[in-house]
Coordinates of C-alpha atoms in Angstrom, one line a residue:
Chain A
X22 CA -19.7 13.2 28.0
X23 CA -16.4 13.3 29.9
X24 CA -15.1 9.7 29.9
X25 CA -12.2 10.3 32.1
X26 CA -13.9 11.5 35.2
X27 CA -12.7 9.7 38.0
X28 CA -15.7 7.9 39.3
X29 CA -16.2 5.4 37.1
X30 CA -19.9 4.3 37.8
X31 CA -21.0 0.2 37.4
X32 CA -23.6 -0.5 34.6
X33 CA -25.6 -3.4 34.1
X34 CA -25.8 -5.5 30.5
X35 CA -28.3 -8.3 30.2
X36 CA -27.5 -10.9 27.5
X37 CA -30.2 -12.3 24.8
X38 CA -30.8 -15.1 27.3
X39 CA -31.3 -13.1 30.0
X40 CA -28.7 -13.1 32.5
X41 CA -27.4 -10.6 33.9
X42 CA -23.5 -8.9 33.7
X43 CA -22.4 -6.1 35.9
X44 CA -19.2 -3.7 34.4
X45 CA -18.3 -0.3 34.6
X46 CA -19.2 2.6 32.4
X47 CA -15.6 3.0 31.4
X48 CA -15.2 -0.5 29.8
X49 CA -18.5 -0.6 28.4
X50 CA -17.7 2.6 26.2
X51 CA -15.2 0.7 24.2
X52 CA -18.5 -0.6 22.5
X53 CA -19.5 2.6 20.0
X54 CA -23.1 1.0 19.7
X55 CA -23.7 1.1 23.8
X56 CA -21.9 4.7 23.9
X57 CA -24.3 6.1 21.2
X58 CA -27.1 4.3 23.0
X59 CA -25.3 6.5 26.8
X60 CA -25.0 9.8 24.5
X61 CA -28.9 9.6 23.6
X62 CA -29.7 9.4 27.3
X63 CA -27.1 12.2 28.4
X64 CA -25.2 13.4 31.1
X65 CA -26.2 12.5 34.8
X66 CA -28.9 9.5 33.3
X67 CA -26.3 6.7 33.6
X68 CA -26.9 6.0 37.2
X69 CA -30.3 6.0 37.2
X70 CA -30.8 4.0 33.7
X71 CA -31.4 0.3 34.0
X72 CA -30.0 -2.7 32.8
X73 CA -29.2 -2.0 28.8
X74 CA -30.1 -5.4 27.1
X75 CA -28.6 -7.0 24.7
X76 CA -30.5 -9.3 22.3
X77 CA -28.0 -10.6 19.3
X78 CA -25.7 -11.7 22.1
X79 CA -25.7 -14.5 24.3
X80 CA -24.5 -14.9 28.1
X81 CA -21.4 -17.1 26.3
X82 CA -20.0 -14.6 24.3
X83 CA -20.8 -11.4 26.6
X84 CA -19.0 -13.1 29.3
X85 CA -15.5 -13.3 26.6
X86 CA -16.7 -9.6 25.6
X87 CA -16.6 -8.2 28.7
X88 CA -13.1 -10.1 29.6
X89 CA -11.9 -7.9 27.0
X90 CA -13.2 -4.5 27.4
X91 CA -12.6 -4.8 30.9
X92 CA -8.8 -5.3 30.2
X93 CA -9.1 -2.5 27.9
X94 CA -11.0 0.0 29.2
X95 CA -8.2 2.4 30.0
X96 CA -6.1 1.6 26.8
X97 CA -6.6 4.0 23.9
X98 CA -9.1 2.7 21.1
X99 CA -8.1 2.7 17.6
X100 CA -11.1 4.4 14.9
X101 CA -12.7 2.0 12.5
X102 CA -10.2 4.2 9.8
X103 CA -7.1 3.9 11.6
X104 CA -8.1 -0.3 11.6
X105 CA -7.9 0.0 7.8
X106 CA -4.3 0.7 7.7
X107 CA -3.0 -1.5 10.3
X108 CA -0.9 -4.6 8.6
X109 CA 1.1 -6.9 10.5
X110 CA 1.1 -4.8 13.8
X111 CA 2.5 -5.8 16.9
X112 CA -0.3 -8.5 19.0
X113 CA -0.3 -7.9 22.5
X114 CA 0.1 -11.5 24.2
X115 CA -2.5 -10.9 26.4
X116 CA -4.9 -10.5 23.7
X117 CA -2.9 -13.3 21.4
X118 CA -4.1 -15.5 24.8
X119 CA -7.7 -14.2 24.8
X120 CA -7.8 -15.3 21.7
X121 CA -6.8 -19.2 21.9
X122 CA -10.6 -20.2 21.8
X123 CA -12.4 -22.9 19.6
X124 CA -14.4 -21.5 15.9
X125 CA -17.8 -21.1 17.0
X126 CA -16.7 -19.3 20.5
X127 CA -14.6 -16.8 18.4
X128 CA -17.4 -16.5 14.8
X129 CA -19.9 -15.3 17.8
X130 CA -17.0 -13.2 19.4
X131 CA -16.9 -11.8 15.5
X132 CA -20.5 -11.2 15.9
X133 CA -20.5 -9.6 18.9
X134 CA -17.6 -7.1 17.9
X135 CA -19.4 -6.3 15.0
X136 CA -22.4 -5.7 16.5
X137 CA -21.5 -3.9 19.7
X138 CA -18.7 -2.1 17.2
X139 CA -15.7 -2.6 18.8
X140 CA -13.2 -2.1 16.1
X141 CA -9.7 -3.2 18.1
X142 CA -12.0 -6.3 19.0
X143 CA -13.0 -7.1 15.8
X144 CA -9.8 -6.7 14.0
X145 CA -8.1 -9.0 16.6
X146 CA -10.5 -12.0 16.3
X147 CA -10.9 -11.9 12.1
X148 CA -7.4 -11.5 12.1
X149 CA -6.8 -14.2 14.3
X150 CA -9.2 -16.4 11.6
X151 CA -7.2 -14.8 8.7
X152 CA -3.9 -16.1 10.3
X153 CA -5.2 -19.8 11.0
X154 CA -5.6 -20.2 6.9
X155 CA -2.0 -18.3 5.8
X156 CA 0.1 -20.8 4.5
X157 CA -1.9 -24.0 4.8
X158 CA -2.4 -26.6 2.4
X159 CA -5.8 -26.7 1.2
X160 CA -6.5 -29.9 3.3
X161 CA -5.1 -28.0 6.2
X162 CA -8.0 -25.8 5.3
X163 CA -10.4 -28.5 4.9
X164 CA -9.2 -30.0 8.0
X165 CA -10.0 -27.0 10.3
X166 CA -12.7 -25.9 9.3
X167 CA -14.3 -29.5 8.9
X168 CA -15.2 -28.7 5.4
X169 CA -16.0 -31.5 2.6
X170 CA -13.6 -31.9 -0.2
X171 CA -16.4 -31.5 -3.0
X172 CA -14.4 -31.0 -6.4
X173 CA -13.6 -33.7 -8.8
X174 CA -10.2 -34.2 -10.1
X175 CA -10.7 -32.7 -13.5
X176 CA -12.6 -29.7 -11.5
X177 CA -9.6 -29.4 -8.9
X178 CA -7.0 -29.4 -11.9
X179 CA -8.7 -26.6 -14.1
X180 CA -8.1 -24.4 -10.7
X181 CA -4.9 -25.3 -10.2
X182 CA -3.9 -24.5 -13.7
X183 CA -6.3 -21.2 -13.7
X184 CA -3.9 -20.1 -10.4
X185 CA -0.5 -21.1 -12.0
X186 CA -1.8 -17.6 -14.4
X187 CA -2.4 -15.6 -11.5
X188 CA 1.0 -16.8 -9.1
X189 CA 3.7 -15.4 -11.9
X190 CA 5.5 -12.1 -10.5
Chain B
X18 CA -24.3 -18.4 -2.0
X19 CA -22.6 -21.0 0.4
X20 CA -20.1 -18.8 2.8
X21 CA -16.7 -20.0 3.9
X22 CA -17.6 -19.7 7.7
X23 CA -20.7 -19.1 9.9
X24 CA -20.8 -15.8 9.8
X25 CA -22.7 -13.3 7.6
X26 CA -20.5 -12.5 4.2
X27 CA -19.9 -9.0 5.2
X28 CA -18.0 -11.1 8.0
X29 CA -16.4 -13.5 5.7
X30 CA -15.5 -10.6 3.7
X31 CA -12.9 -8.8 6.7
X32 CA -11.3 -12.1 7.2
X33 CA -10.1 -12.5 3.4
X34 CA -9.1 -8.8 3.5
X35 CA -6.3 -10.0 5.5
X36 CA -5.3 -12.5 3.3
X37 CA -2.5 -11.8 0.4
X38 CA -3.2 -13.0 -2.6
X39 CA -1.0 -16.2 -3.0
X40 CA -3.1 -16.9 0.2
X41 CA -6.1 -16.6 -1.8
X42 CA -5.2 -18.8 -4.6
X43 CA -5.0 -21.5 -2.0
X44 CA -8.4 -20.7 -0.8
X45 CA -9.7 -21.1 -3.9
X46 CA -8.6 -24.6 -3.8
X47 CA -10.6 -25.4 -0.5
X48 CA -14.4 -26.4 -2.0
X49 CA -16.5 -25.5 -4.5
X50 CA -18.5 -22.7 -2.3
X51 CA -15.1 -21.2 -1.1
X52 CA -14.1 -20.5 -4.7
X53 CA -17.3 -19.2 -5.6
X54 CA -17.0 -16.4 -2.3
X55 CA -13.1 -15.5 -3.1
X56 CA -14.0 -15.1 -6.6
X57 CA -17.1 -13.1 -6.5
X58 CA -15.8 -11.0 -3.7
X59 CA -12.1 -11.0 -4.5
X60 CA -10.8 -11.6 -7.8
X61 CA -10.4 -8.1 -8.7
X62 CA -7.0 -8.3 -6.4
X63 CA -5.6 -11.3 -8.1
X64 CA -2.9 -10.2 -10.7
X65 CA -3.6 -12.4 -14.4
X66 CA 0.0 -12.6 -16.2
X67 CA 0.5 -13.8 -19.8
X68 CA 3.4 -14.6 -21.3
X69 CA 4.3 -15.9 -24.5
X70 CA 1.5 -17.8 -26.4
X71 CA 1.2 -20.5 -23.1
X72 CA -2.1 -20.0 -22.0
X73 CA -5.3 -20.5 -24.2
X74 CA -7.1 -17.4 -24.8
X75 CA -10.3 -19.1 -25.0
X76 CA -9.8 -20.2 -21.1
X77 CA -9.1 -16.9 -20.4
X78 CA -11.7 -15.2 -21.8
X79 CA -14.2 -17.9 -19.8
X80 CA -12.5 -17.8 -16.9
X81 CA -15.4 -17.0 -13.8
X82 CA -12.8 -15.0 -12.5
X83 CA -13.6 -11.1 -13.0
X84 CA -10.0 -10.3 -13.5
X85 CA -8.8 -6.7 -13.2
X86 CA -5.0 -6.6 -13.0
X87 CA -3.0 -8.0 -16.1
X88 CA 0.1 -8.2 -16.9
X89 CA 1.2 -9.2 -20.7
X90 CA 4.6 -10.0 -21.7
X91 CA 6.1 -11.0 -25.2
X92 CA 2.6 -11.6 -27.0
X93 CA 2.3 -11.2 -30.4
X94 CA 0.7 -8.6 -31.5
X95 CA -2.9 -10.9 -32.3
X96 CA -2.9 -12.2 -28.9
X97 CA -1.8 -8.9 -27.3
X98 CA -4.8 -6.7 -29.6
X99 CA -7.4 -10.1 -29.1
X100 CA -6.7 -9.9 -24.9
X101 CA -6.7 -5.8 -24.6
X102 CA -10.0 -5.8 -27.0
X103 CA -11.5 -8.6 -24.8
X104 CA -10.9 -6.7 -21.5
X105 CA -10.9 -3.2 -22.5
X106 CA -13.9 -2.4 -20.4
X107 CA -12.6 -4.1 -17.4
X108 CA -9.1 -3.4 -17.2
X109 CA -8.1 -1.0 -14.0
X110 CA -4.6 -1.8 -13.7
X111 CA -2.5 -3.0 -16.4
X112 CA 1.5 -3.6 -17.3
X113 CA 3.2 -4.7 -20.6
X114 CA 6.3 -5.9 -21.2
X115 CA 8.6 -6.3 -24.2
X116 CA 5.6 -6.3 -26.9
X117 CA 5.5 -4.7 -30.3
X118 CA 2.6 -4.2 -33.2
X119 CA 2.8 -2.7 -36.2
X120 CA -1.0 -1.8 -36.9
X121 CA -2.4 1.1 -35.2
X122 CA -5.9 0.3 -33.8
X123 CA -8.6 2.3 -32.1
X124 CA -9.6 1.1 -28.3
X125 CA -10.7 3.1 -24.9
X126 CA -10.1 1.9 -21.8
X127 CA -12.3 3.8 -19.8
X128 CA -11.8 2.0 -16.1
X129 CA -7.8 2.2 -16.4
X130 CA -6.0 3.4 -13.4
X131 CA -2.8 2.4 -13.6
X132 CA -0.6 1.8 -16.8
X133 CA 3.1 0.5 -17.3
X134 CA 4.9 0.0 -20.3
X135 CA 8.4 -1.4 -20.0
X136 CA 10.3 -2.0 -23.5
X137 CA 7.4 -1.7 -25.6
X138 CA 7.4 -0.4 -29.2
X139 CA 5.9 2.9 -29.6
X140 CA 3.1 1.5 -31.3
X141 CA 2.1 0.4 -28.6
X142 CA 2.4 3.6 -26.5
X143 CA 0.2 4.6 -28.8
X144 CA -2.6 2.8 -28.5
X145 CA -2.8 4.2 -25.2
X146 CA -1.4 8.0 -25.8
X147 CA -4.1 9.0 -28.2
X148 CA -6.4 11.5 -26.8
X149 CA -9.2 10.2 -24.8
X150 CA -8.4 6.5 -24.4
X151 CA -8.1 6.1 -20.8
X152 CA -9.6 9.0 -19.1
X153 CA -9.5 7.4 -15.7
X154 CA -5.8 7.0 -15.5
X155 CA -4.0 8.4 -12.5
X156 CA -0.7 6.6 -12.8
X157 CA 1.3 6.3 -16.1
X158 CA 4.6 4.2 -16.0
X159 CA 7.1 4.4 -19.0
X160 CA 10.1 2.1 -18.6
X161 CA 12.1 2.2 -21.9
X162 CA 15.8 2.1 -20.8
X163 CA 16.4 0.0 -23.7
X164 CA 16.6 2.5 -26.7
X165 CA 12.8 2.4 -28.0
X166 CA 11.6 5.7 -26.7
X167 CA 7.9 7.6 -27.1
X168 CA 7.9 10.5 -29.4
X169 CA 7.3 13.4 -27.3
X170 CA 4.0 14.7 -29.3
X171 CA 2.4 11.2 -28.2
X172 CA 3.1 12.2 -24.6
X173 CA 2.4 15.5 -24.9
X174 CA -0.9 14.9 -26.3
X175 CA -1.7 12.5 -23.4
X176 CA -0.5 15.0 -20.9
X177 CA -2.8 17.2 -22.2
X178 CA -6.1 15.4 -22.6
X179 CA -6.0 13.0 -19.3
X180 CA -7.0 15.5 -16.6
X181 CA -6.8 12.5 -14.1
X182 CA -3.3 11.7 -14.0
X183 CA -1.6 12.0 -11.0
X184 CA 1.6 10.4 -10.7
X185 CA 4.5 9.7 -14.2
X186 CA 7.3 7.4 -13.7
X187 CA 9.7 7.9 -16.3
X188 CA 12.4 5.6 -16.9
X189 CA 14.5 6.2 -19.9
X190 CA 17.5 6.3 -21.6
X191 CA 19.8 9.1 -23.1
X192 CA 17.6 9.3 -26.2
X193 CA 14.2 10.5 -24.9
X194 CA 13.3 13.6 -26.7
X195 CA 10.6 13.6 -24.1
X196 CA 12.4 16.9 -22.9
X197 CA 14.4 18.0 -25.7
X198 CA 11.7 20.8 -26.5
X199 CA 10.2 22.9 -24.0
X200 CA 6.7 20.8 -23.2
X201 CA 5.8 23.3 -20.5
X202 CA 3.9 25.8 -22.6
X203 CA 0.0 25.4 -22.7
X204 CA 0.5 22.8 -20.3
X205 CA -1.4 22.4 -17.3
X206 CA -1.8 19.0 -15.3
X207 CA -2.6 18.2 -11.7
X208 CA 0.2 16.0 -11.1
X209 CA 1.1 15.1 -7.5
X210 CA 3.9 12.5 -7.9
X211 CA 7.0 12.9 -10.5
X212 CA 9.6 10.4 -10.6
X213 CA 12.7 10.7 -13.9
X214 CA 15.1 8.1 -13.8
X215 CA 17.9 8.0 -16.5
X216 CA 20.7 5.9 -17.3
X217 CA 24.0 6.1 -15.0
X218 CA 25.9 7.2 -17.7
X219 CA 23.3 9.6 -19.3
X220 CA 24.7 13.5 -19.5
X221 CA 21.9 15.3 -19.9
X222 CA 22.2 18.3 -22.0
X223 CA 21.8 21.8 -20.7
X224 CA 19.0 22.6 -22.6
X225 CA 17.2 19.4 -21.7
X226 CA 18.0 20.3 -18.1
X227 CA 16.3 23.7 -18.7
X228 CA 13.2 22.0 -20.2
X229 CA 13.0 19.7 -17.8
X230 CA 13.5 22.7 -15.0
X231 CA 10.7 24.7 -17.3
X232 CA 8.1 21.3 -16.5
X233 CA 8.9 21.1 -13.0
X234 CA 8.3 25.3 -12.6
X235 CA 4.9 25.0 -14.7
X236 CA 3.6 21.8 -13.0
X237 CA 4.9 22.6 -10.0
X238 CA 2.0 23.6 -7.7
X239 CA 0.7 20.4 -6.8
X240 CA 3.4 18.0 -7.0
X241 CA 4.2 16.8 -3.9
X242 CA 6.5 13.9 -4.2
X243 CA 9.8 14.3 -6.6
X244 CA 12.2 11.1 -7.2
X245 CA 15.2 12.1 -9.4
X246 CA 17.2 9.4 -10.4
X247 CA 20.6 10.0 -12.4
X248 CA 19.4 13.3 -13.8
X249 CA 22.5 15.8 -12.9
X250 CA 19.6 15.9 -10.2
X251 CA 21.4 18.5 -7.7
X252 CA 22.2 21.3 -10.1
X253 CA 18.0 21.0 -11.2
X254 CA 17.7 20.8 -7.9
X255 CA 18.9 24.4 -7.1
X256 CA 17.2 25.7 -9.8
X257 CA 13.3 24.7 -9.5
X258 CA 13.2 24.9 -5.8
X259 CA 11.9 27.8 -4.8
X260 CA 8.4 27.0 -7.8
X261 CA 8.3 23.6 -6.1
X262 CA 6.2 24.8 -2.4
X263 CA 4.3 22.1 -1.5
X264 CA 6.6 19.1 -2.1
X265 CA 6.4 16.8 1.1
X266 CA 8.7 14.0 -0.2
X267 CA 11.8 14.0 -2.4
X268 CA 14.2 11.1 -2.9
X269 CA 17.7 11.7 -4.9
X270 CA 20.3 8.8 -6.0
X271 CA 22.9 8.9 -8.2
X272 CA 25.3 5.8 -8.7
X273 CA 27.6 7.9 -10.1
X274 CA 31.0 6.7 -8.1
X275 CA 32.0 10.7 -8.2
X276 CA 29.3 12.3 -7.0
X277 CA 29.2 14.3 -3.8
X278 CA 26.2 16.1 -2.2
X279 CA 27.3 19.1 -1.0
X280 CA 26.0 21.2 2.2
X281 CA 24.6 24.1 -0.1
X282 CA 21.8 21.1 -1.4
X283 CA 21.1 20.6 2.6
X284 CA 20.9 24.2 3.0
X285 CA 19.0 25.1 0.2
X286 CA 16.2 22.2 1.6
X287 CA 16.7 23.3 5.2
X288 CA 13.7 25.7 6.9
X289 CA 11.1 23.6 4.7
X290 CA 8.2 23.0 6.9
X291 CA 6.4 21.1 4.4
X292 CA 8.8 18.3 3.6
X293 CA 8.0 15.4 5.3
X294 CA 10.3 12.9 3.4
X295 CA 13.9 12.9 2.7
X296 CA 16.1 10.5 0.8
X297 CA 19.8 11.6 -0.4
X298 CA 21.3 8.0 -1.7
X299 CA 24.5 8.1 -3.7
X300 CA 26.7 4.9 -4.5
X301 CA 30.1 6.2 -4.5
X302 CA 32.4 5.9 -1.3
X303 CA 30.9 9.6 0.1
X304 CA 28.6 9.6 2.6
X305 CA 27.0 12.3 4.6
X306 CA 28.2 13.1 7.6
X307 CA 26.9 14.2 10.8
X308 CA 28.1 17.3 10.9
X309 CA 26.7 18.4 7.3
X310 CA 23.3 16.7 8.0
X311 CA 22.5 18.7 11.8
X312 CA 21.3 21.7 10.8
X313 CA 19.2 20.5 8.7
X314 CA 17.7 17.9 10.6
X315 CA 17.5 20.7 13.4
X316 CA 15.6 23.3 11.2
X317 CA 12.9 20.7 9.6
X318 CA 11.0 20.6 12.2
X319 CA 7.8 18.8 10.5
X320 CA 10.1 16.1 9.1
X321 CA 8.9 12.3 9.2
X322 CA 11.5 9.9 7.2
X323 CA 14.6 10.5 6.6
X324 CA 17.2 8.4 4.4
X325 CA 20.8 8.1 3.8
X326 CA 22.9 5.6 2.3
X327 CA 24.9 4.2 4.6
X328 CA 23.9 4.5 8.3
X329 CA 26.0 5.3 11.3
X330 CA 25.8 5.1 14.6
X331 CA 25.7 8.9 15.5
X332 CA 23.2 9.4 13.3
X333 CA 21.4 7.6 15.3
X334 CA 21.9 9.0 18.4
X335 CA 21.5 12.3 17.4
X336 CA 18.3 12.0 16.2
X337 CA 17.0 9.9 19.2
X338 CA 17.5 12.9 21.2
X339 CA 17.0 15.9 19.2
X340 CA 14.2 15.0 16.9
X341 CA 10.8 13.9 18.1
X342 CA 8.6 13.7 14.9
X343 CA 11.1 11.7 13.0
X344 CA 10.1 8.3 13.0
X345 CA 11.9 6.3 10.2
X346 CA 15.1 6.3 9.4
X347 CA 15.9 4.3 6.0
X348 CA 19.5 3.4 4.9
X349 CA 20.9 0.9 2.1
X350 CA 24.2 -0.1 4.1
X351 CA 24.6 0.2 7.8
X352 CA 27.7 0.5 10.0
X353 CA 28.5 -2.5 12.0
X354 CA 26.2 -3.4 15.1
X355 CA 24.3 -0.1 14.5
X356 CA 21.1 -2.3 14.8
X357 CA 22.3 -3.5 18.0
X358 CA 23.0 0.3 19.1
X359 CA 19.6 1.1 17.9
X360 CA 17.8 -1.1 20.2
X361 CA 20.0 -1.1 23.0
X362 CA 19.5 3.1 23.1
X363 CA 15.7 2.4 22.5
X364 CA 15.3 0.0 25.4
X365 CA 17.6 1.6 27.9
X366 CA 16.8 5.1 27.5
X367 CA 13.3 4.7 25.7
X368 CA 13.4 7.4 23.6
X369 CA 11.6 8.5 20.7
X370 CA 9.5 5.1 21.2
X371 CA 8.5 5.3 17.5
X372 CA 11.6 5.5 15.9
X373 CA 11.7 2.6 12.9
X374 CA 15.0 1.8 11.6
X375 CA 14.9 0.0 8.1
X376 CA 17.5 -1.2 5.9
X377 CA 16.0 -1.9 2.4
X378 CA 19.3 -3.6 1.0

């Protein structure tokens, strides 16, 4: 299918809850699940298909989702393998913004990348998880993630000296 | 099993991935059903050091860490034999330092990958230069600038039986034998990395530089990356070139204060379409110049990196405008304010928008 036609014609998404998102065709390819899903129905059928729903995501998250492929839709996507060697690249601030949202918003975000397999999205919001534990304490940790300090002293100390084996260079 | 956030574990799994180990450690340290994730997922990347007769082997050896990585220094050789024994079947990647036996022993380490040896006795090179005894290995490190050097049918006898390998670093001093015989005959690797390193003040004799010329023009096929470090390297240079056609990446340095790349090197390595990499580093007070380096840099058309010991300015220029696949430049010592240059040409002009300067000293 040529993507880069001019026209670029408005589809409808309907969230597990059932409401109802229009976007264009363009953004909603940045999602490899819904582009497989357009390739099966083939050239000339987008117009005339319905509304393409969407039942492991809610009308929450597919709101955030389509924020960001909208904003995206004409930037060039990065493959799943090219994802794999990307270190400490460069954020865009836009996306760095997009980001600033509270755990459960952003694990369903995860979820919704992962499902709808948009790699660039996916990489950007477990990263951004990745980069909220790097160099905190572990009651930082705890802290953030509202997890319960379960060990007991003698447990916590045997890890402790079990790491001091592992941090030597 | 418990997951560190609400998400499935292949989930939990991408986030940690991001994580460097040091990080990990940490996490460890969280709760109970956080170390239980990292270390069933994740403890293959954390690197086990022992040193000296500090740690209990018994902890060790009941650790629920499935520990991959180790790295043993100065253990004696119970502790040393005890730990390898213990984790023969698990060990992929695996360095010793400064550790000597005296028994021979009999082990196979059939998940090995990766081996270094730095300033070990060549008993213990031999526990692992015996045919057979790590079939899986494609990296073999041999750091022995300290005198205590591997007898040359021990290498040669690993050569021959680990198909696998694909990359030697050799480190060594002046009284290797590796290469004082012709190893080349009957020889027949798939190598695709080569580094040799000798000591600054090493003079290699001619008819170890021949050998040494007689490996590279046997193996020569597949190697694609050369490092030559102190090894008269120019002159070898010259002479295995034209039986080395697919190398992409070759890095030189001599800290020999008298030594002098001269053009014919750049010409002999101009026209290469497949090299991808260059590094000429030298210590001493020359440094190439502009002049010497353009028509090479004009006729590689394919090349990527390119590195020189001390950077100037119009090196810089000149490549942001006459070479659009190179995208690294690397140097040891810079000019003054050629970083400043650097980014003031790439933000007012904008060329060659992936050019990366990097200075590793």
């Amino acid at each position: 299918m040529d993507i880069d036609r001019p026209s670029d014609p408005q589809v409808s998404v309907v969230s597990s809850d059932g409401t109802m998102f229009h976007t264009t065709l363009k953004s909603i390819l940045l999602s490899g699940t819904i582009k497989d899903m357009i390739e099966h129905i083939g050239e000339g059928g987008v117009e005339n298909m319905g509304a393409i729903p969407l039942q492991n995501v809610d009308s929450k998250t597919l709101e955030i989702v389509i924020k960001w492929i909208e904003h995206h839709k004409d930037n060039i996507q990065p493959t799943s393998e090219e994802i794999k060697d990307k270190t400490a690249d460069f954020i865009d601030p836009w996306d760095e913004n997009f980001l600033e949202m509270d755990l459960d918003k952003l694990y369903n975000l995860i979820t919704a990348a992962n499902y709808l397999n948009i790699p660039q999205l996916l990489w950007l919001s477990t990263r951004k998880i990745a980069m909220l534990i790097k160099n905190r304490t572990p009651q930082e940790i705890r802290s953030l993630f509202n997890i319960e300090d379960d060990w007991t002293p003698q447990e916590i100390e045997a890890v402790q000296k079990e790491n001091q084996w592992c941090e030597e260079k | 099993m418990a997951k560190p956030f609400n998400l499935p574990s292949e989930l939990c799994e991408i986030i940690f991935k991001y994580i460097n180990s040091c990080d990990l450690l940490n996490c460890c340290l969280v709760s109970r059903s956080w170390k239980m994730f990292i270390e069933s997922t994740f403890s293959k990347q954390l690197l086990l050091t022992i040193r000296g007769d500090k740690i209990d082997l018994n902890d060790v050896f009941n650790s629920e860490r499935h520990y991959q990585r180790f790295k043993l220094c100065q253990l004696s050789e119970n502790r040393l034999l005890e730990i390898l024994k213990f984790f023969s079947t698990s060990i992929m990647e695996l360095e010793i330092e400064d550790c000597r036996i005296d028994r021979e022993c009999d082990m196979n380490f059939d998940c090995l990958r990766e081996l270094t040896l730095t300033d070990c006795s060549t008993t213990v090179i031999r526990l692992f230069t015996k045919a057979n005894t790590c079939v899986n290995l494609k990296t073999l490190n041999i750091f022995q600038p300290h005198g205590r050097c591997p007898f040359r049918n021990d290498i040669l006898t690993f050569f021959k039986s680990n198909r696998s390998l694909e990359e030697i670093n050799l480190n060594l001093n002046e009284s290797c034998n590796i290469f004082s015989k012709d190893i080349s005959k009957d020889l027949k690797m798939n190598l695709k990395s080569v580094f040799l390193s000798f000591k600054s003040d090493c003079e290699l004799q001619t008819t170890t530089l021949v050998n040494i010329e007689n490996f590279f023009r046997s193996q020569g096929e597949t190697i694609q990356t050369i490092s030559l470090i102190n090894s008269a390297n120019l002159p070898l240079l010259h002479r295995i070139w034209n039986s080395l056609k697919v190398v992409k990446r070759l890095y030189f340095f001599s800290s020999d204060p008298f030594f002098d790349y001269d053009t014919s090197t750049l010409e002999l390595l101009e026209n290469n379409s497949n090299l991808l990499e260059l590094e000429l580093h030298a210590l001493g007070p020359f440094t190439l110049e502009l002049k010497d380096l353009t028509p090479f840099i004009l006729s590689s058309n394919n090349l990527k990196a390119l590195g020189v010991w001390t950077l100037r300015k119009d090196l810089i220029e000149f490549v942001a405008y006459n070479h659009s696949k190179l995208k690294f430049i690397s140097c040891a010592t810079m000019e003054r304010d050629c970083e400043n240059y650097y980014n003031d040409l790439k933000s007012k002009f904008g060329i060659n928008d992936k050019l990366h300067l990097h200075q590793y000293l």
